[in-house]
Coordinates of C-alpha atoms in Angstrom, one line a residue:
Chain A
M1 CA -24.6 -8.9 -21.8
K2 CA -23.4 -11.8 -24.0
T3 CA -21.4 -10.8 -26.9
N4 CA -21.0 -13.0 -29.9
D5 CA -17.4 -13.0 -31.1
V6 CA -17.7 -15.6 -33.6
I7 CA -15.8 -13.8 -36.5
L8 CA -13.1 -12.6 -34.1
Q9 CA -12.7 -16.2 -32.6
T10 CA -12.8 -18.2 -35.9
T11 CA -10.1 -15.6 -37.4
T12 CA -8.1 -16.0 -34.4
K13 CA -7.9 -19.8 -34.8
V14 CA -6.3 -19.5 -38.2
V15 CA -4.4 -16.4 -37.7
F16 CA -2.8 -18.0 -34.3
F17 CA -1.2 -20.6 -36.3
I18 CA 0.1 -18.3 -38.9
I19 CA 1.7 -15.9 -36.3
F20 CA 3.2 -18.9 -34.3
L21 CA 4.7 -20.4 -37.5
F22 CA 6.2 -16.9 -38.4
S23 CA 7.6 -16.7 -34.9
I24 CA 9.1 -20.1 -35.2
H25 CA 10.5 -19.1 -38.6
I26 CA 12.1 -15.9 -37.2
F27 CA 13.4 -17.8 -34.4
F28 CA 15.3 -20.2 -36.8
A29 CA 16.5 -17.7 -39.0
G30 CA 18.1 -15.5 -36.4
H31 CA 21.6 -16.6 -37.3
Y32 CA 21.7 -15.5 -40.8
T33 CA 19.0 -12.8 -41.2
P34 CA 17.0 -10.6 -38.7
G35 CA 15.4 -12.4 -36.0
G36 CA 16.6 -14.7 -33.1
G37 CA 15.2 -15.7 -29.9
F38 CA 13.9 -12.1 -28.5
V39 CA 11.8 -11.3 -31.4
G40 CA 10.6 -14.8 -31.8
G41 CA 9.6 -15.1 -28.1
L42 CA 7.8 -11.7 -28.4
L43 CA 5.9 -13.0 -31.6
T44 CA 4.9 -16.1 -29.9
T45 CA 3.7 -14.1 -27.0
G46 CA 1.9 -11.8 -29.4
A47 CA 0.1 -15.0 -30.9
I48 CA -0.9 -16.2 -27.3
V49 CA -1.9 -12.4 -26.4
L50 CA -4.3 -12.6 -29.4
L51 CA -5.9 -15.9 -27.9
L52 CA -6.4 -14.2 -24.8
L53 CA -8.1 -11.4 -26.4
A54 CA -10.4 -13.4 -28.4
F55 CA -11.0 -16.0 -25.7
D56 CA -11.0 -15.6 -21.9
L57 CA -7.9 -16.3 -19.6
K58 CA -9.5 -19.5 -18.2
T59 CA -9.8 -21.0 -21.7
V60 CA -6.3 -20.1 -22.7
Q61 CA -4.8 -21.5 -19.5
K62 CA -6.9 -24.7 -20.2
A63 CA -5.7 -24.9 -23.9
L64 CA -1.8 -24.1 -22.8
P65 CA -1.5 -25.8 -19.4
F66 CA 2.1 -24.4 -18.8
N67 CA 3.3 -22.8 -15.5
F68 CA 5.1 -19.7 -17.3
T69 CA 7.0 -19.0 -14.4
I70 CA 8.5 -22.6 -14.6
M71 CA 9.0 -22.0 -18.2
T72 CA 11.0 -18.8 -17.6
A73 CA 13.3 -20.8 -15.1
I74 CA 13.9 -23.7 -17.8
G75 CA 14.9 -21.1 -20.3
L76 CA 17.3 -19.5 -18.0
L77 CA 18.8 -22.9 -17.2
L78 CA 19.0 -23.8 -21.0
A79 CA 20.9 -20.3 -21.6
L80 CA 23.3 -21.0 -18.5
G81 CA 23.9 -24.6 -19.4
T82 CA 24.8 -23.9 -22.9
A83 CA 27.3 -21.0 -21.8
A84 CA 28.6 -23.1 -18.7
G85 CA 29.1 -26.3 -21.0
A86 CA 32.5 -24.6 -21.9
I87 CA 33.6 -25.1 -18.2
F88 CA 33.7 -28.8 -18.6
F89 CA 36.0 -28.4 -21.8
N90 CA 38.3 -26.1 -19.9
V91 CA 37.7 -23.1 -22.5
P92 CA 36.5 -19.7 -21.7
F93 CA 32.8 -19.4 -20.6
F94 CA 30.3 -19.2 -23.5
T95 CA 32.6 -20.6 -26.0
H96 CA 30.3 -22.1 -28.6
A97 CA 30.7 -24.9 -30.9
F98 CA 29.1 -25.8 -34.3
D99 CA 29.5 -28.5 -36.9
D100 CA 27.8 -29.5 -40.0
F101 CA 25.5 -32.6 -39.7
T102 CA 23.7 -34.5 -42.4
L103 CA 20.0 -34.6 -41.2
P104 CA 17.3 -36.6 -42.9
L105 CA 15.0 -34.4 -44.8
F106 CA 16.9 -31.2 -44.1
G107 CA 20.4 -32.3 -45.9
V108 CA 23.3 -30.7 -44.6
T109 CA 22.7 -28.4 -41.8
S110 CA 25.0 -26.4 -39.9
L111 CA 24.0 -26.6 -36.0
H112 CA 25.4 -24.3 -33.4
T113 CA 25.1 -24.2 -30.0
A114 CA 24.0 -20.6 -30.0
M115 CA 20.8 -22.1 -31.2
V116 CA 20.5 -23.7 -27.8
F117 CA 21.1 -20.3 -26.0
D118 CA 18.8 -18.6 -28.2
A119 CA 16.1 -21.4 -27.3
G120 CA 16.7 -20.4 -23.7
V121 CA 16.0 -16.7 -24.6
F122 CA 12.9 -17.6 -26.3
L123 CA 11.5 -19.5 -23.4
V124 CA 12.6 -16.7 -21.0
V125 CA 10.8 -13.8 -23.1
V126 CA 7.6 -15.9 -23.5
G127 CA 7.4 -17.1 -19.9
S128 CA 8.1 -13.8 -18.4
A129 CA 5.8 -11.9 -20.9
I130 CA 2.9 -14.2 -20.3
T131 CA 3.6 -14.3 -16.8
I132 CA 3.2 -10.3 -16.4
I133 CA 0.1 -10.4 -18.7
Q134 CA -1.5 -13.1 -16.8
S135 CA -0.9 -11.6 -13.5
I136 CA -2.0 -8.2 -14.6
G137 CA -4.9 -9.5 -16.4
G138 CA -5.9 -12.3 -13.9
D139 CA -8.7 -11.9 -11.0
S140 CA -8.7 -8.6 -9.4
Chain B
M1 CA 40.7 -23.9 -14.4
I2 CA 40.4 -21.1 -16.9
N3 CA 36.8 -20.0 -15.9
L4 CA 37.6 -19.6 -12.2
P5 CA 36.8 -16.0 -12.1
L6 CA 33.3 -16.7 -13.2
L7 CA 32.4 -19.1 -10.4
P8 CA 31.1 -16.6 -7.8
I9 CA 28.7 -15.2 -10.5
I10 CA 27.7 -18.5 -12.1
L11 CA 27.1 -20.3 -9.0
P12 CA 24.5 -18.0 -7.3
F13 CA 22.9 -17.5 -10.7
L14 CA 22.6 -21.3 -10.9
F15 CA 21.0 -21.8 -7.4
A16 CA 18.7 -18.8 -8.1
I17 CA 17.4 -20.5 -11.2
L18 CA 17.0 -23.8 -9.2
L19 CA 14.8 -22.0 -6.5
L20 CA 12.4 -20.8 -9.1
F21 CA 11.4 -24.5 -9.5
F22 CA 10.3 -24.7 -5.8
K23 CA 8.3 -21.8 -5.1
E24 CA 6.0 -23.0 -2.4
N25 CA 8.4 -25.3 -0.5
I26 CA 10.0 -23.2 2.0
R27 CA 12.3 -25.7 3.2
I28 CA 13.7 -26.4 0.1
Q29 CA 14.0 -22.9 -0.7
R30 CA 16.1 -22.2 2.7
A31 CA 18.3 -25.3 2.1
L32 CA 19.1 -24.7 -1.4
S33 CA 20.1 -21.1 -1.0
L34 CA 22.2 -21.8 2.1
V35 CA 24.0 -24.6 0.0
G36 CA 24.3 -22.4 -2.9
V37 CA 26.0 -19.4 -0.9
I38 CA 28.3 -21.8 0.8
I39 CA 29.4 -23.5 -2.3
S40 CA 29.9 -20.1 -3.9
L41 CA 31.9 -18.9 -0.7
I42 CA 34.0 -21.7 -1.2
A43 CA 34.8 -20.9 -4.7
S44 CA 35.2 -17.4 -4.0
F45 CA 38.0 -18.3 -1.3
Y46 CA 39.6 -20.5 -3.9
L47 CA 39.6 -17.5 -6.3
L48 CA 41.2 -15.4 -3.5
V49 CA 43.9 -17.8 -3.1
T50 CA 44.6 -18.3 -6.5
V51 CA 44.8 -14.6 -7.4
K52 CA 47.2 -14.2 -4.5
S53 CA 49.6 -16.8 -5.8
E54 CA 49.2 -16.3 -9.6
G55 CA 48.3 -12.5 -10.0
V56 CA 45.3 -11.2 -12.1
L57 CA 43.4 -13.6 -13.6
A58 CA 41.4 -12.8 -16.8
V59 CA 39.2 -14.6 -19.1
T60 CA 37.5 -13.3 -22.2
L61 CA 34.2 -15.0 -22.8
G62 CA 33.6 -16.9 -26.0
S63 CA 37.3 -17.5 -26.8
W64 CA 37.6 -14.2 -28.6
P65 CA 40.7 -12.2 -28.5
A66 CA 40.8 -9.8 -25.5
P67 CA 39.5 -6.2 -26.6
F68 CA 36.6 -7.8 -28.7
G69 CA 34.9 -10.2 -26.2
I70 CA 33.9 -9.5 -22.9
S71 CA 36.7 -9.8 -20.5
M72 CA 36.1 -10.9 -16.7
V73 CA 39.1 -9.9 -14.7
S74 CA 39.7 -10.9 -11.1
D75 CA 42.3 -8.8 -9.6
M76 CA 42.9 -8.8 -6.0
F77 CA 40.5 -5.9 -5.3
S78 CA 37.7 -7.5 -6.8
A79 CA 38.4 -11.1 -5.4
L80 CA 38.4 -9.5 -2.1
L81 CA 35.2 -7.7 -2.5
V82 CA 33.5 -10.8 -4.1
T83 CA 34.2 -12.9 -1.2
T84 CA 33.2 -10.5 1.2
T85 CA 29.8 -10.1 -0.5
L86 CA 29.3 -13.9 -0.4
L87 CA 30.5 -13.7 3.3
I88 CA 27.6 -11.3 4.0
T89 CA 25.1 -12.9 2.0
L90 CA 25.7 -16.1 3.8
F91 CA 24.9 -14.5 7.3
V92 CA 22.0 -12.6 6.0
V93 CA 20.5 -15.6 4.3
A94 CA 21.0 -17.3 7.7
Y95 CA 19.5 -14.4 9.6
S96 CA 16.6 -14.2 7.2
F97 CA 15.2 -17.8 8.2
T98 CA 13.8 -16.5 11.5
A99 CA 13.7 -12.9 10.4
I100 CA 11.9 -12.3 7.3
G101 CA 8.7 -14.6 7.6
E102 CA 7.1 -17.1 5.6
E103 CA 5.0 -14.9 3.5
R104 CA 8.1 -13.2 1.9
E105 CA 10.0 -16.6 1.7
R106 CA 7.3 -17.8 -0.5
Y107 CA 7.2 -15.1 -3.1
F108 CA 10.9 -15.5 -4.6
Y109 CA 12.7 -13.7 -1.5
Y110 CA 15.9 -16.2 -1.8
P111 CA 16.0 -16.2 -5.5
A112 CA 15.8 -12.6 -5.4
I113 CA 18.9 -12.3 -2.9
L114 CA 20.8 -14.7 -5.0
F115 CA 20.1 -12.9 -8.3
M116 CA 21.2 -9.8 -6.8
V117 CA 24.6 -11.4 -5.5
T118 CA 25.1 -12.4 -8.9
G119 CA 24.8 -8.8 -10.1
V120 CA 26.8 -7.4 -7.3
N121 CA 29.6 -10.1 -7.9
G122 CA 29.4 -9.7 -11.8
A123 CA 30.0 -5.9 -11.4
F124 CA 33.1 -6.5 -9.1
T125 CA 34.5 -8.9 -11.7
T126 CA 33.7 -7.5 -15.0
G127 CA 36.2 -5.9 -17.2
D128 CA 33.9 -4.4 -19.6
I129 CA 32.3 -1.1 -18.9
F130 CA 28.7 -1.9 -20.9
N131 CA 28.9 -5.5 -19.0
M132 CA 29.3 -3.6 -15.8
F133 CA 25.9 -1.6 -16.8
V134 CA 24.3 -4.7 -17.4
F135 CA 25.5 -6.2 -14.0
F136 CA 24.2 -3.1 -12.2
E137 CA 21.0 -3.5 -13.6
V138 CA 20.9 -7.2 -12.8
L139 CA 21.4 -6.3 -9.2
L140 CA 19.3 -3.2 -9.2
I141 CA 16.2 -5.2 -10.8
A142 CA 16.6 -7.7 -8.0
S143 CA 16.9 -5.0 -5.4
Y144 CA 13.6 -3.5 -6.9
L145 CA 12.0 -6.8 -5.9
L146 CA 13.6 -7.1 -2.6
I147 CA 12.6 -3.5 -1.5
V148 CA 8.9 -3.8 -2.4
L149 CA 8.4 -7.4 -1.4
G150 CA 5.7 -7.7 1.2
G151 CA 3.8 -4.7 -0.2
E152 CA 3.5 -2.5 2.8
K153 CA 2.5 0.9 2.3
K154 CA 5.8 2.3 3.1
Q155 CA 7.6 -0.2 0.9
L156 CA 5.5 0.7 -2.2
R157 CA 6.2 4.4 -1.6
E158 CA 9.8 4.2 -1.3
S159 CA 10.3 1.7 -3.9
I160 CA 8.8 4.2 -6.5
K161 CA 11.5 6.8 -5.4
Y162 CA 14.1 4.0 -5.4
I163 CA 13.2 2.7 -8.8
L164 CA 12.9 6.3 -10.4
V165 CA 16.1 7.5 -9.1
N166 CA 18.0 4.3 -10.3
V167 CA 16.2 4.3 -13.7
V168 CA 17.4 8.0 -14.3
S169 CA 20.9 7.1 -13.2
S170 CA 21.0 4.0 -15.3
A171 CA 19.9 6.0 -18.4
L172 CA 22.6 8.4 -17.5
F173 CA 25.0 5.5 -17.2
V174 CA 24.2 4.2 -20.9
I175 CA 24.5 8.0 -22.1
T176 CA 27.9 8.2 -20.4
V177 CA 29.1 4.9 -21.9
A178 CA 27.7 6.2 -25.4
Y179 CA 29.9 9.1 -25.1
L180 CA 32.9 7.3 -24.1
Y181 CA 32.6 4.9 -26.8
S182 CA 32.4 7.7 -29.2
V183 CA 35.7 9.2 -28.2
V184 CA 37.7 6.0 -27.6
G185 CA 35.7 3.3 -29.8
T186 CA 36.1 0.6 -27.4
L187 CA 34.3 -0.9 -24.2
N188 CA 37.0 -3.3 -22.8
M189 CA 38.2 -1.5 -19.5
A190 CA 41.6 -2.1 -20.3
D191 CA 41.7 -1.1 -23.8
I192 CA 39.8 2.0 -22.9
S193 CA 42.5 2.8 -20.2
V194 CA 45.2 2.3 -23.2
K195 CA 43.4 4.6 -25.5
I196 CA 42.8 7.2 -23.1
A197 CA 46.5 7.1 -22.1
E198 CA 47.4 7.6 -25.9
V199 CA 45.1 10.5 -26.4
G200 CA 46.3 11.9 -23.1
Q201 CA 42.8 12.8 -21.5
P202 CA 41.6 15.9 -23.5
G203 CA 38.8 18.0 -21.9
I204 CA 36.0 15.7 -23.3
I205 CA 37.3 12.7 -21.5
T206 CA 37.4 14.8 -18.1
V207 CA 33.9 15.7 -18.7
I208 CA 33.1 11.8 -19.1
A209 CA 34.9 11.4 -15.9
V210 CA 32.6 13.7 -14.2
L211 CA 29.5 12.3 -15.7
M212 CA 30.7 8.8 -14.4
L213 CA 31.3 10.1 -11.0
I214 CA 27.7 11.4 -10.9
V215 CA 26.3 8.1 -12.2
F216 CA 28.1 6.0 -9.7
G217 CA 27.6 8.8 -7.2
V218 CA 23.8 8.0 -7.3
K219 CA 24.4 4.5 -6.8
G220 CA 27.0 4.9 -4.2
A221 CA 25.2 7.7 -2.5
I222 CA 27.7 10.5 -2.4
F223 CA 26.8 14.1 -1.6
P224 CA 24.8 15.6 -3.2
L225 CA 23.2 12.6 -4.7
Y226 CA 22.5 10.8 -1.6
F227 CA 19.2 12.1 -1.2
W228 CA 17.2 8.9 -1.9
L229 CA 19.2 6.6 0.4
P230 CA 17.7 7.3 3.7
G231 CA 14.2 7.0 3.0
S232 CA 14.5 4.0 0.6
Y233 CA 16.5 2.1 2.8
A234 CA 14.3 2.6 6.0
A235 CA 11.5 0.8 4.0
P236 CA 12.3 -2.9 3.4
P237 CA 12.8 -5.6 6.5
I238 CA 16.2 -5.7 8.2
P239 CA 17.7 -8.6 6.5
V240 CA 17.2 -6.9 3.1
L241 CA 18.5 -3.6 4.6
A242 CA 21.7 -5.3 5.7
L243 CA 22.0 -6.6 2.3
F244 CA 21.5 -3.2 0.7
G245 CA 23.7 -1.1 3.4
A246 CA 26.6 -3.8 3.1
L247 CA 26.5 -4.3 -0.7
L248 CA 24.6 -1.9 -2.9
T249 CA 26.4 1.3 -2.2
K250 CA 29.8 -0.5 -2.1
V251 CA 29.2 -1.4 -5.8
G252 CA 29.1 2.3 -6.8
V253 CA 32.1 2.9 -4.7
Y254 CA 33.9 0.1 -6.6
A255 CA 33.1 1.4 -9.8
I256 CA 34.2 5.0 -9.0
M257 CA 37.5 3.5 -7.4
R258 CA 37.9 1.3 -10.6
T259 CA 37.3 4.0 -13.3
Y260 CA 39.2 6.8 -11.4
T261 CA 42.2 4.6 -11.2
L262 CA 42.2 2.7 -14.3
F263 CA 40.9 5.5 -16.8
F264 CA 40.8 8.8 -15.6
V265 CA 44.4 9.2 -14.3
H266 CA 45.8 12.0 -16.4
N267 CA 44.1 15.0 -15.0
V268 CA 44.1 14.3 -11.6
G269 CA 44.1 17.9 -10.5
V270 CA 40.5 18.2 -11.7
T271 CA 38.9 14.8 -11.3
H272 CA 40.3 13.6 -8.1
E273 CA 39.9 17.1 -6.6
I274 CA 36.3 17.0 -7.2
L275 CA 36.2 13.7 -5.8
M276 CA 37.8 14.7 -2.8
V277 CA 35.7 17.7 -2.1
V278 CA 32.6 15.8 -2.7
S279 CA 33.7 13.0 -0.4
V280 CA 34.5 15.4 2.5
L281 CA 31.0 16.9 2.1
T282 CA 29.5 13.6 2.0
V283 CA 31.2 12.7 5.3
I284 CA 30.0 16.0 6.6
V285 CA 26.2 15.6 5.7
G286 CA 26.4 11.9 6.9
C287 CA 27.5 13.2 10.2
V288 CA 24.8 15.5 10.4
G289 CA 22.2 13.0 9.4
A290 CA 23.7 10.5 12.1
L291 CA 23.5 12.9 14.8
A292 CA 20.0 14.5 14.0
Y293 CA 17.6 11.2 14.4
F294 CA 16.5 9.0 17.2
D295 CA 15.7 6.4 15.0
L296 CA 18.0 3.1 15.1
K297 CA 17.7 2.4 11.3
Q298 CA 18.2 6.1 10.4
I299 CA 21.3 6.6 12.4
I300 CA 23.1 3.3 10.9
I301 CA 21.8 4.5 7.4
Y302 CA 23.6 7.8 7.7
N303 CA 26.7 6.0 8.7
I304 CA 26.6 4.3 5.5
V305 CA 27.0 7.7 3.9
I306 CA 29.8 8.6 6.1
A307 CA 31.7 5.4 5.2
V308 CA 31.1 6.1 1.5
G309 CA 32.7 9.6 2.0
V310 CA 35.6 8.1 4.0
I311 CA 36.4 5.5 1.3
L312 CA 36.2 7.9 -1.4
F313 CA 38.5 10.5 0.2
G314 CA 41.2 7.7 0.5
A315 CA 40.9 6.7 -3.1
A316 CA 41.0 10.2 -4.2
Q317 CA 44.7 10.6 -2.6
M318 CA 46.1 8.4 -5.2
N319 CA 49.0 7.3 -3.2
E320 CA 49.8 4.1 -1.8
A321 CA 48.6 4.6 1.8
G322 CA 45.4 6.2 0.8
I323 CA 44.2 3.6 -1.7
S324 CA 45.3 0.8 0.5
G325 CA 43.3 2.5 3.3
A326 CA 40.5 2.8 1.3
I327 CA 40.5 -0.8 0.3
F328 CA 40.9 -1.9 3.8
Y329 CA 37.9 0.4 4.9
L330 CA 35.8 -0.7 2.1
V331 CA 36.0 -4.5 3.3
H332 CA 35.7 -3.4 6.9
D333 CA 32.6 -1.5 6.1
M334 CA 30.9 -4.0 4.4
L335 CA 31.3 -6.4 7.5
I336 CA 30.7 -4.0 10.1
K337 CA 27.6 -2.5 8.3
G338 CA 26.4 -6.1 7.8
A339 CA 26.8 -6.8 11.4
L340 CA 25.4 -3.5 12.9
F341 CA 22.3 -4.0 10.7
L342 CA 21.7 -7.5 11.9
L343 CA 22.3 -6.4 15.4
I344 CA 19.7 -3.5 15.5
G345 CA 17.4 -5.7 13.5
I346 CA 17.4 -7.8 16.8
I347 CA 17.2 -4.9 19.0
I348 CA 14.2 -4.0 16.9
Y349 CA 12.8 -7.5 17.1
V350 CA 13.1 -7.6 20.9
T351 CA 11.7 -4.0 21.6
G352 CA 9.1 -3.9 18.8
T353 CA 10.1 -0.2 17.9
S354 CA 12.9 1.7 16.2
N355 CA 12.5 4.7 18.1
L356 CA 15.4 5.2 20.6
R357 CA 13.4 7.2 23.1
K358 CA 10.9 4.3 23.8
M359 CA 13.7 1.8 24.9
G360 CA 16.0 1.2 27.7
G361 CA 17.6 -1.1 30.1
L362 CA 17.9 -3.7 27.6
M363 CA 21.4 -4.7 29.2
K364 CA 19.6 -6.1 32.3
T365 CA 17.7 -8.6 30.0
H366 CA 19.9 -8.9 27.0
A367 CA 23.4 -8.7 28.2
P368 CA 25.1 -10.5 25.3
L369 CA 23.3 -8.5 22.5
G370 CA 24.8 -5.5 24.3
W371 CA 28.1 -6.5 24.5
F372 CA 28.2 -7.6 21.0
Y373 CA 26.5 -4.4 19.8
L374 CA 29.2 -2.5 21.9
I375 CA 32.1 -4.3 20.0
A376 CA 30.4 -3.7 16.7
A377 CA 30.0 -0.1 17.5
F378 CA 33.9 0.3 18.5
G379 CA 34.6 -1.5 15.2
L380 CA 32.8 1.0 13.3
A381 CA 34.4 3.9 15.0
G382 CA 37.8 2.5 14.6
I383 CA 39.1 1.7 18.1
P384 CA 42.6 0.4 17.7
P385 CA 42.5 -3.4 18.1
L386 CA 39.1 -3.5 15.9
S387 CA 38.5 -3.5 12.1
G388 CA 38.0 0.1 11.5
F389 CA 41.2 1.4 12.7
I390 CA 43.9 0.3 10.4
G391 CA 41.8 1.3 7.2
K392 CA 41.0 5.0 8.6
L393 CA 44.7 5.3 10.0
L394 CA 46.0 4.7 6.5
I395 CA 43.6 6.9 4.8
A396 CA 44.5 9.7 7.2
Q397 CA 48.4 8.8 6.7
G398 CA 47.8 9.0 3.0
A399 CA 46.1 12.4 3.1
F400 CA 48.6 13.9 5.1
Q401 CA 51.4 12.6 2.6
A402 CA 49.3 14.3 0.0
G403 CA 49.0 17.5 1.8
N404 CA 45.3 17.6 2.3
I405 CA 45.5 18.4 6.1
W406 CA 41.9 19.9 6.5
G407 CA 40.5 17.0 4.7
S408 CA 41.9 14.5 6.9
I409 CA 41.2 16.2 9.9
I410 CA 37.6 16.4 9.0
I411 CA 37.7 12.6 8.5
L412 CA 39.5 12.0 11.8
A413 CA 36.9 14.2 13.5
S414 CA 34.0 12.2 11.8
S415 CA 35.0 9.3 13.5
L416 CA 34.1 10.8 16.8
I417 CA 30.8 11.6 15.5
V418 CA 30.3 8.3 14.2
L419 CA 31.3 7.1 17.7
L420 CA 28.8 9.3 19.3
S421 CA 26.1 8.3 17.1
V422 CA 26.3 4.5 17.7
I423 CA 27.0 4.9 21.5
R424 CA 24.0 7.1 21.9
I425 CA 22.1 3.7 20.7
F426 CA 24.0 2.0 23.2
I427 CA 23.2 4.5 26.1
Y428 CA 19.5 4.9 25.0
A429 CA 18.8 1.1 24.5
F430 CA 21.0 -0.6 26.8
W431 CA 21.4 1.8 29.9
G432 CA 18.9 3.0 32.2
E433 CA 15.7 1.3 33.6
P434 CA 14.2 -1.2 31.8
V435 CA 11.2 -0.6 30.0
E436 CA 8.2 -2.9 29.5
L437 CA 9.0 -5.1 26.5
P438 CA 5.9 -6.0 24.4
K439 CA 4.7 -9.6 24.7
T440 CA 4.8 -11.2 21.5
K441 CA 4.4 -14.9 20.6
R442 CA 7.1 -14.6 18.0
K443 CA 10.0 -17.1 17.8
P444 CA 13.0 -16.4 20.2
Y445 CA 15.6 -14.3 18.7
K446 CA 18.5 -16.9 19.5
R447 CA 18.7 -18.3 15.9
M448 CA 18.9 -14.5 14.8
M449 CA 21.8 -14.3 17.0
L450 CA 24.1 -16.8 15.8
P451 CA 24.9 -15.3 12.3
T452 CA 25.0 -12.0 13.9
I453 CA 27.7 -13.2 16.5
V454 CA 29.7 -14.9 14.0
L455 CA 29.7 -11.8 11.8
V456 CA 30.9 -9.6 14.6
V457 CA 33.6 -12.1 15.8
L458 CA 34.7 -12.2 12.0
S459 CA 35.1 -8.3 11.9
V460 CA 36.9 -8.5 15.2
F461 CA 39.4 -11.0 13.6
Y462 CA 39.5 -8.7 10.4
G463 CA 40.9 -6.1 12.8
V464 CA 43.0 -8.3 14.9
G465 CA 44.5 -10.3 12.0
T466 CA 45.5 -7.0 10.1
E467 CA 49.2 -8.7 9.6
W468 CA 47.6 -11.4 7.5
I469 CA 45.4 -9.3 5.4
I470 CA 47.8 -6.7 4.4
P471 CA 49.6 -8.6 1.9
Y472 CA 46.3 -9.1 0.0
V473 CA 45.5 -5.3 0.4
T474 CA 48.9 -4.5 -0.9
D475 CA 48.3 -6.8 -4.0
A476 CA 45.0 -5.0 -4.6
T477 CA 46.5 -1.5 -4.1
D478 CA 49.4 -2.4 -6.5
V479 CA 46.9 -3.2 -9.4
L480 CA 44.9 -0.2 -8.6
L481 CA 48.0 2.3 -8.6
Q482 CA 49.7 0.5 -11.5
P483 CA 47.0 0.0 -14.2
S484 CA 49.6 -1.5 -16.5
I485 CA 49.3 -4.8 -14.2
Y486 CA 45.7 -4.9 -15.1
I487 CA 46.0 -4.1 -18.6
D488 CA 48.7 -6.6 -19.3
A489 CA 46.8 -9.4 -17.8
V490 CA 43.7 -8.6 -20.0
L491 CA 45.3 -7.8 -23.3
K492 CA 48.2 -10.5 -22.9
E493 CA 48.2 -11.5 -26.4

């Protein structure tokens, strides 16, 4: 039976971006307000899962042609790299650095290496969650 | 270099991550994992030498002051165990090239080993009780993968048991840490020790001590919490079994020894008495199991249980001979269990069965295997020039000094049963008339022999070179018996 999901699919096309932007917001807000890499990553996963529900696995894999295992590995590497950068300055592992930068468009912004670590967490969460869903939902 | 204690944790972790990028390429997998383990091993040897010359090394992550950040502490005890862990891993990885099969190698086998080593080394090095929980989970989750990898029916069944038991004990670990945190208000192990000394270990802390014994007893397979071990360890293939047998239970033993020498030292009459009784019972059930089976794997697996009992019995004495004997025996047991599992792996590989009754006469066809097995078996039982002797001697000496005559007699008698159980393998498998060996097209076992032989030879050196190793063990004993050394190193400011 061929079902017609036009309402679901159209809504998804709009809602996906709202969820995705919200997840980016949550991710960047993590330092000062509730949020951070973990929930941000889960929200992004949620957005992709919505795509998976509205479309099928193949379409989503075509739309997002990432290898999510590799994404997990990149995330781990990013997190480890941030923490291990301290080794080269001979300070204890995981010592973070931050400073204020004047960026165009944003003005004075405080940038912290914890953000890079969080980006690693984000990638690991998205990568592993999507890997789980894809391998359970994949062809049987 | 201030981050030195972390290198044996970070390096395997880094290489495990790198291996994730090359899932399909078995050659790169093998080469990178071998290089990774060798580099980590060099780093850990350097760490060992540095700890020997400079005393306890402590680093608190993130440049926070000591009780507030996560401390990583390398004293001689943990440095010795970290080095032994990487040594075993090196040989198991080299052995796996032939033994594990390409199917498994393609599905994250080597990354799983390296992640597990990350967890083991982290658990040995950490100075923070909750961080220890995290590292326990790191090594356990990697071990879940290793135990189920391959997807045979037996592996699936036993991995369910294994995961269930460990999930329950991990939950209990969190609960115990929560109790401890609510009483002392800190998670840093040195700080916990100070706080417990301040309040003089009231009843609730003794309860927490027993809870800790239960938690780590499940991980380390002490009586009556060892029930999951014989079945679960028999399921995975031999190299995985060698890693598990050599490393995983020893992490539980380490955790018991650490908490029982650093935290709970003010009510020894209760806590260490329980530990001693339980460890003697562990030895007894291990002996019963080791004699009961005609299966190679099961015999050696029950010998793990015996060794755990012996080590904890030494640790429970709380005197210099007992503790240093326990440390000596712990390192010896990691080496010799690794060697024995690799050896019986070759025997099973050659004969195609693990049933003792179906083999015989291997001495006529595989003489070197037989002789090395005999050396390893004597080493396990503790025949004087070999590695098991000095540890058990010191443990017995410590027990006699502490007046635990019956306990030490049981420990000494258990040596005979250990010897009997492993010699039985030798007699059944190597003596008698050769039985028809199954014809296989598999690769010859020579490439599996090399790492095994080196490991056996190393264990012989460990026994013969006792004089060189004693200073290291003495340093480790000093830290365990005088917590103030550990505390001062961590809370130096």
